[in-house]
CSV table of C-alpha atoms in Angstrom, one decimal:
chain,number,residue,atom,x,y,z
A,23,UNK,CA,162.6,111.9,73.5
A,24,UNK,CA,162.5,109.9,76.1
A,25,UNK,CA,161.6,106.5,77.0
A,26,UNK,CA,157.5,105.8,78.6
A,27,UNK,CA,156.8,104.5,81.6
A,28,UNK,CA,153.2,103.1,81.5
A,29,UNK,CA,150.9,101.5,83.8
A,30,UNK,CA,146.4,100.8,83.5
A,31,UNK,CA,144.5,100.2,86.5
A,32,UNK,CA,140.4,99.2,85.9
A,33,UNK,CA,137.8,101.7,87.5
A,34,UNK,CA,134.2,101.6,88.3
A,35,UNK,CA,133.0,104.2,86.7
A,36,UNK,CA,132.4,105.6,83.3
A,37,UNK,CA,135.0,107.3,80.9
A,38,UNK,CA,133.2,110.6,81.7
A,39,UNK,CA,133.1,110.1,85.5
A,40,UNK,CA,136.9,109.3,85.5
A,41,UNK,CA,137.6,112.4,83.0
A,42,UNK,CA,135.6,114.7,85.1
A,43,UNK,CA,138.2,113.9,87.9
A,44,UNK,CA,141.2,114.0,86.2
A,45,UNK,CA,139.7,117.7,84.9
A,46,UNK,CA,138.7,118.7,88.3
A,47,UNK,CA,142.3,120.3,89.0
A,48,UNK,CA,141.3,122.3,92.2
A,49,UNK,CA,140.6,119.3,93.9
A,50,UNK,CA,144.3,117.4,93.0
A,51,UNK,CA,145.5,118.5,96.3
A,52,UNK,CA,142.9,116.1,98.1
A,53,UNK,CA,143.4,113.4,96.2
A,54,UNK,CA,147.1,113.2,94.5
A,55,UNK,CA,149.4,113.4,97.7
A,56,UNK,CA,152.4,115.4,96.2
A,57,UNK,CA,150.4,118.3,94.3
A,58,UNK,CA,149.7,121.5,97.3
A,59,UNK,CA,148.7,124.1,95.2
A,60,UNK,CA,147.1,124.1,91.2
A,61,UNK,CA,146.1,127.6,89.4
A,62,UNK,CA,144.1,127.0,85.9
A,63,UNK,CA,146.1,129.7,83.9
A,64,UNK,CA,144.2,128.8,80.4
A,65,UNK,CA,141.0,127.7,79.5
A,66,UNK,CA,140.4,125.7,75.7
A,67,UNK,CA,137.8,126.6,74.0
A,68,UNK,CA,135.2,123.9,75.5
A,69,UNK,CA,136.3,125.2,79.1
A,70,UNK,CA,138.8,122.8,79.9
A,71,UNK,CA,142.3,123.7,81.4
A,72,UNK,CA,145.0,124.2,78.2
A,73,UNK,CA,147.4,125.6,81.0
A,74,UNK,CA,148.1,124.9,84.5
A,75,UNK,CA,150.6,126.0,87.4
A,76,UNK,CA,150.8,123.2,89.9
A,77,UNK,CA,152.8,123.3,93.4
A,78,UNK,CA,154.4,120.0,94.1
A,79,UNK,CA,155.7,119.1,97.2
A,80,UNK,CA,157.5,115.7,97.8
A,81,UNK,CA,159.0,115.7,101.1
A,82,UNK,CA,163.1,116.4,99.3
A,83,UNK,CA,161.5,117.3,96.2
A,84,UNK,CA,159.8,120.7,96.0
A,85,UNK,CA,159.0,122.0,92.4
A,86,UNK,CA,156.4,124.3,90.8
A,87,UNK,CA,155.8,123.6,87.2
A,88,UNK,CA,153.4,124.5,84.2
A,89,UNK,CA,151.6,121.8,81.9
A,90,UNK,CA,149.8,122.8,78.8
A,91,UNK,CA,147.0,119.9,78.4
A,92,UNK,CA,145.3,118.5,75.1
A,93,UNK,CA,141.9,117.1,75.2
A,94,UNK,CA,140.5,114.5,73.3
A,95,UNK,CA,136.5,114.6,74.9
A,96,UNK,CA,136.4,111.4,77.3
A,97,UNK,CA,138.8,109.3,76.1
A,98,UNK,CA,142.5,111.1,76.3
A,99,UNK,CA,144.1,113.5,77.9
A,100,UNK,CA,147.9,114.7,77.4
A,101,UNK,CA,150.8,116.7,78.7
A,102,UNK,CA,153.8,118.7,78.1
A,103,UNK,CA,155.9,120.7,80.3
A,104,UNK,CA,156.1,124.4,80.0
A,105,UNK,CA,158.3,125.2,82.5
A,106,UNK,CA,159.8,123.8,85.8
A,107,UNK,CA,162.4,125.0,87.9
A,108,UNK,CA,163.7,121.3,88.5
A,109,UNK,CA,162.6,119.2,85.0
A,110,UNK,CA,163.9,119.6,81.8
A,111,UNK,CA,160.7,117.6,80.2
A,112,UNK,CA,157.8,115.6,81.3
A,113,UNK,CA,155.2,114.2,78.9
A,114,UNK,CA,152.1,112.5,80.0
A,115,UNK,CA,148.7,111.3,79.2
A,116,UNK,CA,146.0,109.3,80.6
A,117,UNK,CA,144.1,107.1,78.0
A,118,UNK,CA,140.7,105.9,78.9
A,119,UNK,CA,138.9,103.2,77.1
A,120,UNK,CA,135.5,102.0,77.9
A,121,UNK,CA,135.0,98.0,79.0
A,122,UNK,CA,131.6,98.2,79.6
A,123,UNK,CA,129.2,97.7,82.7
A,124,UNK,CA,130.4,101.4,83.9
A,125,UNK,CA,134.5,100.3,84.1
A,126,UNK,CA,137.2,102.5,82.3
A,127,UNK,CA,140.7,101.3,81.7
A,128,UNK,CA,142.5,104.2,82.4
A,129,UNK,CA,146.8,103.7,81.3
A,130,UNK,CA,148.6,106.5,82.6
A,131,UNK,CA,152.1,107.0,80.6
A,132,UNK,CA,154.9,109.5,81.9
A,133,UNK,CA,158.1,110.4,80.2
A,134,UNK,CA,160.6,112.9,82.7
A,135,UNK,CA,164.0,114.3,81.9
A,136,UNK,CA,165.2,116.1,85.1
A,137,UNK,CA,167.9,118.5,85.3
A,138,UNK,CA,169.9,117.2,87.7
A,139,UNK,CA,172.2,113.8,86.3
A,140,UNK,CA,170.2,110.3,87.1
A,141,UNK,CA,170.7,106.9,86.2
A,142,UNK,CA,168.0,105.9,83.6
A,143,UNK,CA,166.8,102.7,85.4
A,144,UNK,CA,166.3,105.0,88.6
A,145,UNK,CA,164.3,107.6,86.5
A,146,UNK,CA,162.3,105.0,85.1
A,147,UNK,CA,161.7,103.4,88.5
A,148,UNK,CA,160.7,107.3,90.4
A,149,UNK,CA,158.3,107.4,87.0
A,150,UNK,CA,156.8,103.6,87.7
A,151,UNK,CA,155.8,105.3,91.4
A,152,UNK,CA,154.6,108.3,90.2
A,153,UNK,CA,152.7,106.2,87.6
A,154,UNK,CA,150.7,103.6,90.2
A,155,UNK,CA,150.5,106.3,93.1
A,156,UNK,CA,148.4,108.2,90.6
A,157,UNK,CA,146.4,105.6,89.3
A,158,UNK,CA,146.0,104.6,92.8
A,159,UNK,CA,144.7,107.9,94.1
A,160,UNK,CA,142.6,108.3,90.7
A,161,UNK,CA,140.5,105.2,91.5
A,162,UNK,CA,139.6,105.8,94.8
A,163,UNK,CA,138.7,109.4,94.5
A,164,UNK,CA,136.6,108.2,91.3
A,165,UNK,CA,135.2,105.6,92.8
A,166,UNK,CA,134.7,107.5,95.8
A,167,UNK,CA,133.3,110.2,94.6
A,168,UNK,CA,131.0,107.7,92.5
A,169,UNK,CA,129.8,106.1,96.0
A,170,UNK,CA,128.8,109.7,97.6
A,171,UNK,CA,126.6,110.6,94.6
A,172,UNK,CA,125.0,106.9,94.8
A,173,UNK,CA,124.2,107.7,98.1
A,174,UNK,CA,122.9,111.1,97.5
A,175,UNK,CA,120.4,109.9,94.8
C-alpha cells in the first residue's frame, strides 16, 4: 500500500455540519474546483452514498473515477477506488473530531498510485495540494454555508 499524505484544518462548525457537506456530493462541483460532474450510484442503508461516479477535470488532467465510501455517523468518512481510467489506487478519508464551542478538526488523508510512472516525492507533493485545496474549499463552503443559515434564522 501506499504511503499517506495527511493534512487537518479547524472549522467552525459542528462534526455534523461539516459531514453534511462532505455527504452533499451534488454540490462538489461548486465548492471542490476539479470535480464537474458526481452521479450517487449506491445508497447505504442509512441513505448515504456507498458508490459514486465523479468527473474530474484539472486543466492536463481529465479523469472520471468511482469511489465506494464507508461511513462512520459524524466522525469518519473513507475511500477506495473502484475504478479510474488514469489511477491505479486512491484511498482516502476525512476524520472529524469534535474541539468544542461548534469547531471540528477535520484531517483529510490521501494515498494515489497512478498509472502512468512518477517520482514518489512528486506524487506525494500533487497529494499534499490535493490534500489543503480540499480542506481549503471544505471550510469555506462549511463555514459559508453555516453564515447563510445564521442569517436566515
Amino acid at each position: 500500500m501506499a504511503e499517506h499524505t495527511r493534512s487537518s484544518i479547524t472549522i467552525d462548525a459542528t462534526p455534523a455540519a461539516v459531514m453534511a457537506v462532505i455527504a452533499d456530493f451534488a454540490a462538489y462541483p461548486a465548492w471542490t474546483g476539479e470535480v464537474t460532474e458526481v452521479e450517487v450510484l449506491e445508497r447505504d442503508e442509512n441513505g448515504r452514498a456507498a458508490q459514486v461516479r465523479l468527473v474530474l477535470d484539472a486543466g492536463a488532467i481529465r479523469d472520471e473515477h468511482v469511489l465506494a465510501y464507508t461511513w462512520d455517523d459524524d466522525r469518519e468518512v473513507g475511500w477506495t477506488l473502484v475504478r479510474s481510467q488514469m489511477l491505479r489506487s486512491l484511498d482516502g478519508s476525512y476524520a472529524l473530531a469534535p474541539l468544542g464551542g461548534d469547531r471540528t478538526e477535520v484531517t483529510y488523508q490521501l494515498a494515489v498510485d497512478v498509472k502512468i510512472p512518477m517520482l514518489g516525492m512528486i506524487k506525494r507533493k500533487a497529494e499534499k495540494v490535493i490534500i489543503d485545496r480540499a480542506l481549503a474549499g471544505l471550510k469555506k463552503r462549511v463555514e459559508d454555508t453555516g453564515a447563510e443559515k445564521r442569517a436566515e434564522g
